[in-house]
Amino acid sequence: MADCSHDCGSCDKSCAERDFRASLHKGSSVKKVIGIVSGKGGVGKSLVTSLLASRVCKDGYKTAILDADITGPSIPESFGLNDHKAEALEEENAVYPVITDSGIQLMSMNFLLPNENDPVIWRGPVIGGAVKQFWTDVIWKDVDFMFVDMPPGTGDVPLTVFQSLPVDGIIIVSSPQQLVRVIVEKAVKMAGMMKIPILGLVENMSYVKCPHCDEKITVFGKSNIDQIAKTFNLPVLARLPMEESTSRLVDEGDVESIQMPELDEAVKVVEKLLEK
């Protein structure tokens, strides 16, 4: 909002009560926006974002990824696009996203840096402003589903996304460790405060499947995902295994070729959003 001084200590309004909604570029069209959230780093949020976008695209929908992890973007590398650059059109004051092999539209900070290894040393409000510009200044062509890969935590960027974008729902990614329960609860409560629907939970690194007998080995111990889901009355959409082939294909920039049937239910929930 124009009247926001960013001095929360002197403000008598809750951010959740303000209307910060930003407008798309006049040349853009986005039907549904899904945020991929985690309360902490290292749980595979970007992997889940990439896999969901790839699967939905294969189902015939026009798909996009807005990489909102400005200081730690990993989406371009997963798709083998680290050497690509977004095409800036100064005369139209707009930017076109980079297109993957299967047709997914991507926008990431790495596409705008002179050197992909350059650090982005910005304060929170500037980072939040960059994320908003990815929504307002990029020409997103006829997108059915946009997946927003958010940085971990409940800070400036998730707040900016929840307030500036018309988020239709979020998927919370977790891992089996006991510590994650507290982190997931923070993400759930933030979504509640911002009145953002939670589509469900995805547990990554849930188990390793024995190559000899197919037994599921819980490397991180007993999962807490069912307890968390019951506490907040949320569905568990997927339990993803740890697989060498998945890590290898992501490292090779070939995430679009990964087969992950465990995500079937999550894909169904996302695609049903267009029916509403």
PDB file of C-alpha atoms in Angstrom:
ATOM      1  CA  MET A   1       0.000   0.000   0.000  1.00  0.00           C
ATOM      2  CA  ALA A   2       1.120   3.523  -0.715  1.00  0.00           C
ATOM      3  CA  ASP A   3       0.598   4.632   2.871  1.00  0.00           C
ATOM      4  CA  CYS A   4       2.808   1.896   4.348  1.00  0.00           C
ATOM      5  CA  SER A   5       5.880   3.383   6.045  1.00  0.00           C
ATOM      6  CA  HIS A   6       7.350  -0.083   6.778  1.00  0.00           C
ATOM      7  CA  ASP A   7       7.599   1.037  10.406  1.00  0.00           C
ATOM      8  CA  CYS A   8       5.520  -1.686  12.034  1.00  0.00           C
ATOM      9  CA  GLY A   9       6.096  -0.262  15.492  1.00  0.00           C
ATOM     10  CA  SER A  10       4.126   2.877  14.674  1.00  0.00           C
ATOM     11  CA  CYS A  11       1.330   1.121  12.781  1.00  0.00           C
ATOM     12  CA  ASP A  12      -2.072   0.435  14.302  1.00  0.00           C
ATOM     13  CA  LYS A  13      -3.141  -2.053  11.595  1.00  0.00           C
ATOM     14  CA  SER A  14      -2.404  -5.705  11.096  1.00  0.00           C
ATOM     15  CA  CYS A  15      -0.729  -6.521   7.776  1.00  0.00           C
ATOM     16  CA  ALA A  16      -3.287  -9.286   7.350  1.00  0.00           C
ATOM     17  CA  GLU A  17      -6.014  -6.599   7.255  1.00  0.00           C
ATOM     18  CA  ARG A  18      -4.382  -4.498   4.534  1.00  0.00           C
ATOM     19  CA  ASP A  19      -4.941  -4.886   0.787  1.00  0.00           C
ATOM     20  CA  PHE A  20      -1.531  -5.025  -0.903  1.00  0.00           C
ATOM     21  CA  ARG A  21      -2.759  -6.917  -3.993  1.00  0.00           C
ATOM     22  CA  ALA A  22      -0.576  -6.192  -7.032  1.00  0.00           C
ATOM     23  CA  SER A  23      -1.780  -6.194 -10.636  1.00  0.00           C
ATOM     24  CA  LEU A  24      -0.418  -8.430 -13.352  1.00  0.00           C
ATOM     25  CA  HIS A  25       1.227  -6.936 -16.414  1.00  0.00           C
ATOM     26  CA  LYS A  26      -1.396  -6.094 -19.055  1.00  0.00           C
ATOM     27  CA  GLY A  27       0.043  -8.801 -21.294  1.00  0.00           C
ATOM     28  CA  SER A  28      -0.198 -11.521 -18.635  1.00  0.00           C
ATOM     29  CA  SER A  29      -2.818 -14.090 -17.686  1.00  0.00           C
ATOM     30  CA  VAL A  30      -2.562 -16.394 -14.663  1.00  0.00           C
ATOM     31  CA  LYS A  31      -5.542 -18.458 -13.525  1.00  0.00           C
ATOM     32  CA  LYS A  32      -4.335 -20.187 -10.344  1.00  0.00           C
ATOM     33  CA  VAL A  33      -1.430 -19.499  -7.976  1.00  0.00           C
ATOM     34  CA  ILE A  34      -0.075 -22.191  -5.631  1.00  0.00           C
ATOM     35  CA  GLY A  35       2.578 -21.404  -3.042  1.00  0.00           C
ATOM     36  CA  ILE A  36       5.079 -24.096  -2.065  1.00  0.00           C
ATOM     37  CA  VAL A  37       6.104 -23.387   1.514  1.00  0.00           C
ATOM     38  CA  SER A  38       8.416 -24.797   4.154  1.00  0.00           C
ATOM     39  CA  GLY A  39       9.169 -23.593   7.637  1.00  0.00           C
ATOM     40  CA  LYS A  40      12.876 -24.401   7.303  1.00  0.00           C
ATOM     41  CA  GLY A  41      15.445 -24.903   4.590  1.00  0.00           C
ATOM     42  CA  GLY A  42      16.728 -28.170   3.212  1.00  0.00           C
ATOM     43  CA  VAL A  43      13.467 -30.135   3.134  1.00  0.00           C
ATOM     44  CA  GLY A  44      13.110 -30.221  -0.665  1.00  0.00           C
ATOM     45  CA  LYS A  45      10.681 -27.392  -1.311  1.00  0.00           C
ATOM     46  CA  SER A  46      12.246 -26.477  -4.665  1.00  0.00           C
ATOM     47  CA  LEU A  47      12.249 -30.135  -5.710  1.00  0.00           C
ATOM     48  CA  VAL A  48       8.542 -30.465  -4.947  1.00  0.00           C
ATOM     49  CA  THR A  49       7.862 -27.221  -6.836  1.00  0.00           C
ATOM     50  CA  SER A  50       9.733 -28.485  -9.899  1.00  0.00           C
ATOM     51  CA  LEU A  51       8.120 -31.930  -9.819  1.00  0.00           C
ATOM     52  CA  LEU A  52       4.588 -30.574  -9.444  1.00  0.00           C
ATOM     53  CA  ALA A  53       5.047 -28.038 -12.234  1.00  0.00           C
ATOM     54  CA  SER A  54       6.461 -30.737 -14.517  1.00  0.00           C
ATOM     55  CA  ARG A  55       3.635 -33.176 -13.819  1.00  0.00           C
ATOM     56  CA  VAL A  56       0.882 -30.594 -14.273  1.00  0.00           C
ATOM     57  CA  CYS A  57       2.522 -29.451 -17.513  1.00  0.00           C
ATOM     58  CA  LYS A  58       2.605 -33.050 -18.785  1.00  0.00           C
ATOM     59  CA  ASP A  59      -1.139 -33.229 -18.088  1.00  0.00           C
ATOM     60  CA  GLY A  60      -1.658 -30.526 -20.694  1.00  0.00           C
ATOM     61  CA  TYR A  61      -1.889 -27.403 -18.561  1.00  0.00           C
ATOM     62  CA  LYS A  62       0.169 -24.270 -19.173  1.00  0.00           C
ATOM     63  CA  THR A  63       2.442 -24.001 -16.186  1.00  0.00           C
ATOM     64  CA  ALA A  64       4.831 -21.460 -14.671  1.00  0.00           C
ATOM     65  CA  ILE A  65       7.237 -21.191 -11.742  1.00  0.00           C
ATOM     66  CA  LEU A  66       7.942 -17.921  -9.973  1.00  0.00           C
ATOM     67  CA  ASP A  67      11.158 -18.473  -8.026  1.00  0.00           C
ATOM     68  CA  ALA A  68      10.647 -16.263  -4.979  1.00  0.00           C
ATOM     69  CA  ASP A  69      13.791 -17.516  -3.239  1.00  0.00           C
ATOM     70  CA  ILE A  70      15.734 -14.434  -4.322  1.00  0.00           C
ATOM     71  CA  THR A  71      18.906 -15.037  -2.314  1.00  0.00           C
ATOM     72  CA  GLY A  72      19.079 -18.800  -2.859  1.00  0.00           C
ATOM     73  CA  PRO A  73      17.504 -19.650  -6.226  1.00  0.00           C
ATOM     74  CA  SER A  74      17.845 -23.286  -7.240  1.00  0.00           C
ATOM     75  CA  ILE A  75      15.031 -23.709  -9.771  1.00  0.00           C
ATOM     76  CA  PRO A  76      17.116 -22.794 -12.880  1.00  0.00           C
ATOM     77  CA  GLU A  77      19.725 -25.452 -12.114  1.00  0.00           C
ATOM     78  CA  SER A  78      17.057 -28.144 -11.694  1.00  0.00           C
ATOM     79  CA  PHE A  79      15.872 -27.437 -15.244  1.00  0.00           C
ATOM     80  CA  GLY A  80      19.373 -27.057 -16.702  1.00  0.00           C
ATOM     81  CA  LEU A  81      18.863 -23.355 -17.390  1.00  0.00           C
ATOM     82  CA  ASN A  82      21.650 -21.701 -15.431  1.00  0.00           C
ATOM     83  CA  ASP A  83      23.181 -20.293 -18.617  1.00  0.00           C
ATOM     84  CA  HIS A  84      19.933 -18.704 -19.828  1.00  0.00           C
ATOM     85  CA  LYS A  85      18.900 -15.107 -19.347  1.00  0.00           C
ATOM     86  CA  ALA A  86      15.468 -13.544 -19.218  1.00  0.00           C
ATOM     87  CA  GLU A  87      14.722 -11.352 -22.228  1.00  0.00           C
ATOM     88  CA  ALA A  88      14.248  -7.772 -21.102  1.00  0.00           C
ATOM     89  CA  LEU A  89      12.132  -5.489 -23.316  1.00  0.00           C
ATOM     90  CA  GLU A  90      12.786  -1.968 -22.109  1.00  0.00           C
ATOM     91  CA  GLU A  91      10.385  -0.339 -24.538  1.00  0.00           C
ATOM     92  CA  GLU A  92       7.502  -2.289 -23.043  1.00  0.00           C
ATOM     93  CA  ASN A  93       8.830  -2.109 -19.487  1.00  0.00           C
ATOM     94  CA  ALA A  94       8.473  -5.876 -19.221  1.00  0.00           C
ATOM     95  CA  VAL A  95      10.404  -9.118 -19.023  1.00  0.00           C
ATOM     96  CA  TYR A  96       9.701 -12.430 -20.713  1.00  0.00           C
ATOM     97  CA  PRO A  97      10.351 -15.590 -18.687  1.00  0.00           C
ATOM     98  CA  VAL A  98      12.682 -18.389 -19.736  1.00  0.00           C
ATOM     99  CA  ILE A  99      10.926 -21.439 -21.206  1.00  0.00           C
ATOM    100  CA  THR A 100      11.910 -25.001 -20.301  1.00  0.00           C
ATOM    101  CA  ASP A 101      12.060 -27.929 -22.731  1.00  0.00           C
ATOM    102  CA  SER A 102       8.507 -28.966 -21.879  1.00  0.00           C
ATOM    103  CA  GLY A 103       7.134 -25.413 -22.018  1.00  0.00           C
ATOM    104  CA  ILE A 104       7.161 -24.333 -18.356  1.00  0.00           C
ATOM    105  CA  GLN A 105       7.617 -20.569 -17.940  1.00  0.00           C
ATOM    106  CA  LEU A 106      10.281 -19.684 -15.361  1.00  0.00           C
ATOM    107  CA  MET A 107      11.389 -16.482 -13.701  1.00  0.00           C
ATOM    108  CA  SER A 108      14.272 -16.491 -11.241  1.00  0.00           C
ATOM    109  CA  MET A 109      16.771 -13.975  -9.932  1.00  0.00           C
ATOM    110  CA  ASN A 110      19.554 -16.022 -11.532  1.00  0.00           C
ATOM    111  CA  PHE A 111      18.221 -15.074 -14.968  1.00  0.00           C
ATOM    112  CA  LEU A 112      18.821 -11.400 -14.205  1.00  0.00           C
ATOM    113  CA  LEU A 113      22.295 -11.552 -12.654  1.00  0.00           C
ATOM    114  CA  PRO A 114      25.411 -10.877 -14.794  1.00  0.00           C
ATOM    115  CA  ASN A 115      26.973 -13.905 -13.086  1.00  0.00           C
ATOM    116  CA  GLU A 116      24.797 -16.644 -11.622  1.00  0.00           C
ATOM    117  CA  ASN A 117      27.256 -17.064  -8.726  1.00  0.00           C
ATOM    118  CA  ASP A 118      26.978 -13.417  -7.651  1.00  0.00           C
ATOM    119  CA  PRO A 119      25.364 -13.124  -4.197  1.00  0.00           C
ATOM    120  CA  VAL A 120      22.215 -11.056  -3.764  1.00  0.00           C
ATOM    121  CA  ILE A 121      22.951  -8.980  -0.664  1.00  0.00           C
ATOM    122  CA  TRP A 122      19.703  -7.123  -0.155  1.00  0.00           C
ATOM    123  CA  ARG A 123      17.546  -6.278   2.827  1.00  0.00           C
ATOM    124  CA  GLY A 124      14.079  -7.746   3.262  1.00  0.00           C
ATOM    125  CA  PRO A 125      11.948  -4.929   1.770  1.00  0.00           C
ATOM    126  CA  VAL A 126      14.085  -4.852  -1.405  1.00  0.00           C
ATOM    127  CA  ILE A 127      13.823  -8.627  -1.791  1.00  0.00           C
ATOM    128  CA  GLY A 128      10.071  -8.420  -1.306  1.00  0.00           C
ATOM    129  CA  GLY A 129       9.916  -5.720  -3.962  1.00  0.00           C
ATOM    130  CA  ALA A 130      11.776  -7.936  -6.433  1.00  0.00           C
ATOM    131  CA  VAL A 131       9.299 -10.762  -5.875  1.00  0.00           C
ATOM    132  CA  LYS A 132       6.392  -8.402  -6.490  1.00  0.00           C
ATOM    133  CA  GLN A 133       8.037  -7.249  -9.737  1.00  0.00           C
ATOM    134  CA  PHE A 134       8.275 -10.865 -10.887  1.00  0.00           C
ATOM    135  CA  TRP A 135       4.474 -10.822 -10.684  1.00  0.00           C
ATOM    136  CA  THR A 136       3.801  -7.342 -12.111  1.00  0.00           C
ATOM    137  CA  ASP A 137       6.555  -6.865 -14.727  1.00  0.00           C
ATOM    138  CA  VAL A 138       6.937 -10.344 -16.237  1.00  0.00           C
ATOM    139  CA  ILE A 139       4.696 -11.292 -19.155  1.00  0.00           C
ATOM    140  CA  TRP A 140       3.174 -14.620 -18.129  1.00  0.00           C
ATOM    141  CA  LYS A 141       1.413 -16.056 -21.173  1.00  0.00           C
ATOM    142  CA  ASP A 142      -1.915 -17.846 -20.605  1.00  0.00           C
ATOM    143  CA  VAL A 143      -0.803 -19.647 -17.436  1.00  0.00           C
ATOM    144  CA  ASP A 144      -3.208 -22.170 -15.920  1.00  0.00           C
ATOM    145  CA  PHE A 145      -1.101 -22.876 -12.819  1.00  0.00           C
ATOM    146  CA  MET A 146       1.714 -20.801 -11.366  1.00  0.00           C
ATOM    147  CA  PHE A 147       3.800 -22.419  -8.638  1.00  0.00           C
ATOM    148  CA  VAL A 148       5.627 -20.004  -6.328  1.00  0.00           C
ATOM    149  CA  ASP A 149       8.781 -21.465  -4.793  1.00  0.00           C
ATOM    150  CA  MET A 150       9.146 -19.515  -1.561  1.00  0.00           C
ATOM    151  CA  PRO A 151      12.166 -19.231   0.724  1.00  0.00           C
ATOM    152  CA  PRO A 152      11.911 -20.985   4.085  1.00  0.00           C
ATOM    153  CA  GLY A 153      10.396 -19.300   7.104  1.00  0.00           C
ATOM    154  CA  THR A 154       7.642 -16.787   7.735  1.00  0.00           C
ATOM    155  CA  GLY A 155       9.455 -13.550   6.918  1.00  0.00           C
ATOM    156  CA  ASP A 156       9.279 -10.784   4.326  1.00  0.00           C
ATOM    157  CA  VAL A 157       8.979 -12.838   1.150  1.00  0.00           C
ATOM    158  CA  PRO A 158       6.170 -15.194   2.224  1.00  0.00           C
ATOM    159  CA  LEU A 159       4.343 -12.144   3.603  1.00  0.00           C
ATOM    160  CA  THR A 160       4.819 -10.300   0.297  1.00  0.00           C
ATOM    161  CA  VAL A 161       3.590 -13.288  -1.720  1.00  0.00           C
ATOM    162  CA  PHE A 162       0.542 -13.847   0.481  1.00  0.00           C
ATOM    163  CA  GLN A 163      -0.399 -10.168   0.323  1.00  0.00           C
ATOM    164  CA  SER A 164       0.541  -9.238  -3.244  1.00  0.00           C
ATOM    165  CA  LEU A 165      -0.443 -12.339  -5.209  1.00  0.00           C
ATOM    166  CA  PRO A 166      -3.895 -13.951  -5.412  1.00  0.00           C
ATOM    167  CA  VAL A 167      -2.732 -17.206  -3.826  1.00  0.00           C
ATOM    168  CA  ASP A 168      -5.359 -19.922  -4.264  1.00  0.00           C
ATOM    169  CA  GLY A 169      -3.666 -22.339  -1.866  1.00  0.00           C
ATOM    170  CA  ILE A 170      -0.372 -23.497  -0.444  1.00  0.00           C
ATOM    171  CA  ILE A 171       1.331 -26.856  -0.065  1.00  0.00           C
ATOM    172  CA  ILE A 172       3.591 -27.229   2.965  1.00  0.00           C
ATOM    173  CA  VAL A 173       6.694 -29.371   2.512  1.00  0.00           C
ATOM    174  CA  SER A 174       8.261 -31.073   5.505  1.00  0.00           C
ATOM    175  CA  SER A 175      10.636 -33.884   6.411  1.00  0.00           C
ATOM    176  CA  PRO A 176      10.221 -36.653   9.019  1.00  0.00           C
ATOM    177  CA  GLN A 177      12.374 -35.203  11.817  1.00  0.00           C
ATOM    178  CA  GLN A 178      10.693 -34.336  15.132  1.00  0.00           C
ATOM    179  CA  LEU A 179      12.020 -30.759  14.983  1.00  0.00           C
ATOM    180  CA  VAL A 180      10.045 -30.136  11.805  1.00  0.00           C
ATOM    181  CA  ARG A 181       6.745 -30.379  13.683  1.00  0.00           C
ATOM    182  CA  VAL A 182       7.291 -26.989  15.314  1.00  0.00           C
ATOM    183  CA  ILE A 183       8.407 -25.463  12.012  1.00  0.00           C
ATOM    184  CA  VAL A 184       5.376 -26.798  10.134  1.00  0.00           C
ATOM    185  CA  GLU A 185       3.060 -25.456  12.809  1.00  0.00           C
ATOM    186  CA  LYS A 186       4.491 -21.968  12.277  1.00  0.00           C
ATOM    187  CA  ALA A 187       3.800 -22.175   8.537  1.00  0.00           C
ATOM    188  CA  VAL A 188       0.268 -23.471   9.157  1.00  0.00           C
ATOM    189  CA  LYS A 189      -0.496 -20.690  11.615  1.00  0.00           C
ATOM    190  CA  MET A 190       0.893 -18.001   9.300  1.00  0.00           C
ATOM    191  CA  ALA A 191      -1.339 -19.255   6.485  1.00  0.00           C
ATOM    192  CA  GLY A 192      -4.297 -19.107   8.852  1.00  0.00           C
ATOM    193  CA  MET A 193      -3.514 -15.550   9.878  1.00  0.00           C
ATOM    194  CA  MET A 194      -3.246 -14.512   6.218  1.00  0.00           C
ATOM    195  CA  LYS A 195      -6.435 -16.442   5.328  1.00  0.00           C
ATOM    196  CA  ILE A 196      -4.625 -18.572   2.728  1.00  0.00           C
ATOM    197  CA  PRO A 197      -6.085 -22.066   2.131  1.00  0.00           C
ATOM    198  CA  ILE A 198      -3.753 -24.989   2.822  1.00  0.00           C
ATOM    199  CA  LEU A 199      -4.127 -27.714   0.208  1.00  0.00           C
ATOM    200  CA  GLY A 200      -2.163 -30.243   2.231  1.00  0.00           C
ATOM    201  CA  LEU A 201       1.208 -31.539   3.383  1.00  0.00           C
ATOM    202  CA  VAL A 202       3.989 -33.241   1.450  1.00  0.00           C
ATOM    203  CA  GLU A 203       6.644 -35.154   3.365  1.00  0.00           C
ATOM    204  CA  ASN A 204       9.931 -35.325   1.481  1.00  0.00           C
ATOM    205  CA  MET A 205      12.758 -37.773   2.318  1.00  0.00           C
ATOM    206  CA  SER A 206      10.111 -39.939   3.923  1.00  0.00           C
ATOM    207  CA  TYR A 207      11.943 -43.225   3.379  1.00  0.00           C
ATOM    208  CA  VAL A 208      14.511 -45.127   1.344  1.00  0.00           C
ATOM    209  CA  LYS A 209      13.377 -48.186  -0.552  1.00  0.00           C
ATOM    210  CA  CYS A 210      15.701 -51.190  -0.289  1.00  0.00           C
ATOM    211  CA  PRO A 211      16.885 -52.080  -3.831  1.00  0.00           C
ATOM    212  CA  HIS A 212      16.808 -55.797  -2.978  1.00  0.00           C
ATOM    213  CA  CYS A 213      13.537 -56.356  -1.118  1.00  0.00           C
ATOM    214  CA  ASP A 214      11.606 -53.063  -1.566  1.00  0.00           C
ATOM    215  CA  GLU A 215      11.367 -52.600   2.217  1.00  0.00           C
ATOM    216  CA  LYS A 216      10.825 -48.970   3.184  1.00  0.00           C
ATOM    217  CA  ILE A 217      13.588 -47.797   5.526  1.00  0.00           C
ATOM    218  CA  THR A 218      12.819 -44.699   7.601  1.00  0.00           C
ATOM    219  CA  VAL A 219      16.256 -43.108   7.742  1.00  0.00           C
ATOM    220  CA  PHE A 220      15.120 -40.197   9.907  1.00  0.00           C
ATOM    221  CA  GLY A 221      13.048 -42.287  12.282  1.00  0.00           C
ATOM    222  CA  LYS A 222       9.304 -42.393  12.758  1.00  0.00           C
ATOM    223  CA  SER A 223       7.410 -39.778  10.804  1.00  0.00           C
ATOM    224  CA  ASN A 224       5.329 -37.094  12.539  1.00  0.00           C
ATOM    225  CA  ILE A 225       3.371 -36.078   9.458  1.00  0.00           C
ATOM    226  CA  ASP A 226       0.182 -37.931  10.403  1.00  0.00           C
ATOM    227  CA  GLN A 227       0.081 -36.311  13.835  1.00  0.00           C
ATOM    228  CA  ILE A 228       0.579 -32.864  12.333  1.00  0.00           C
ATOM    229  CA  ALA A 229      -2.095 -33.519   9.715  1.00  0.00           C
ATOM    230  CA  LYS A 230      -4.549 -34.672  12.385  1.00  0.00           C
ATOM    231  CA  THR A 231      -3.835 -31.688  14.620  1.00  0.00           C
ATOM    232  CA  PHE A 232      -4.645 -29.195  11.868  1.00  0.00           C
ATOM    233  CA  ASN A 233      -7.173 -31.323   9.975  1.00  0.00           C
ATOM    234  CA  LEU A 234      -5.062 -31.346   6.818  1.00  0.00           C
ATOM    235  CA  PRO A 235      -4.550 -34.086   4.226  1.00  0.00           C
ATOM    236  CA  VAL A 236      -1.177 -35.718   3.643  1.00  0.00           C
ATOM    237  CA  LEU A 237      -0.833 -35.410  -0.128  1.00  0.00           C
ATOM    238  CA  ALA A 238       2.394 -37.335  -0.585  1.00  0.00           C
ATOM    239  CA  ARG A 239       5.285 -39.131   1.063  1.00  0.00           C
ATOM    240  CA  LEU A 240       8.287 -38.881  -1.225  1.00  0.00           C
ATOM    241  CA  PRO A 241      11.172 -41.365  -1.121  1.00  0.00           C
ATOM    242  CA  MET A 242      14.873 -40.580  -1.178  1.00  0.00           C
ATOM    243  CA  GLU A 243      16.194 -41.905  -4.490  1.00  0.00           C
ATOM    244  CA  GLU A 244      19.631 -41.693  -6.062  1.00  0.00           C
ATOM    245  CA  SER A 245      18.100 -41.308  -9.511  1.00  0.00           C
ATOM    246  CA  THR A 246      16.123 -38.242  -8.417  1.00  0.00           C
ATOM    247  CA  SER A 247      19.208 -36.506  -7.018  1.00  0.00           C
ATOM    248  CA  ARG A 248      21.213 -37.351 -10.130  1.00  0.00           C
ATOM    249  CA  LEU A 249      18.606 -36.053 -12.565  1.00  0.00           C
ATOM    250  CA  VAL A 250      18.167 -32.807 -10.609  1.00  0.00           C
ATOM    251  CA  ASP A 251      21.949 -32.295 -10.563  1.00  0.00           C
ATOM    252  CA  GLU A 252      21.989 -32.902 -14.320  1.00  0.00           C
ATOM    253  CA  GLY A 253      19.259 -30.299 -14.855  1.00  0.00           C
ATOM    254  CA  ASP A 254      16.775 -32.897 -16.034  1.00  0.00           C
ATOM    255  CA  VAL A 255      14.070 -32.647 -13.384  1.00  0.00           C
ATOM    256  CA  GLU A 256      11.365 -32.772 -16.074  1.00  0.00           C
ATOM    257  CA  SER A 257      12.156 -36.423 -16.796  1.00  0.00           C
ATOM    258  CA  ILE A 258      11.681 -37.621 -13.200  1.00  0.00           C
ATOM    259  CA  GLN A 259       8.822 -40.049 -12.647  1.00  0.00           C
ATOM    260  CA  MET A 260       7.270 -39.587  -9.188  1.00  0.00           C
ATOM    261  CA  PRO A 261       3.911 -41.413  -8.940  1.00  0.00           C
ATOM    262  CA  GLU A 262       3.832 -40.649  -5.220  1.00  0.00           C
ATOM    263  CA  LEU A 263       2.754 -37.113  -6.192  1.00  0.00           C
ATOM    264  CA  ASP A 264      -0.430 -38.281  -7.939  1.00  0.00           C
ATOM    265  CA  GLU A 265      -2.766 -37.139  -5.155  1.00  0.00           C
ATOM    266  CA  ALA A 266      -1.077 -33.750  -4.834  1.00  0.00           C
ATOM    267  CA  VAL A 267      -1.403 -33.226  -8.598  1.00  0.00           C
ATOM    268  CA  LYS A 268      -5.124 -34.090  -8.462  1.00  0.00           C
ATOM    269  CA  VAL A 269      -5.726 -31.587  -5.660  1.00  0.00           C
ATOM    270  CA  VAL A 270      -3.932 -28.833  -7.586  1.00  0.00           C
ATOM    271  CA  GLU A 271      -5.705 -29.493 -10.873  1.00  0.00           C
ATOM    272  CA  LYS A 272      -9.117 -29.512  -9.170  1.00  0.00           C
ATOM    273  CA  LEU A 273      -8.604 -25.830  -8.391  1.00  0.00           C
ATOM    274  CA  LEU A 274      -9.552 -25.003 -11.981  1.00  0.00           C
ATOM    275  CA  GLU A 275     -12.924 -26.649 -11.431  1.00  0.00           C
ATOM    276  CA  LYS A 276     -13.837 -24.196  -8.690  1.00  0.00           C
TER     277      LYS A 276
END
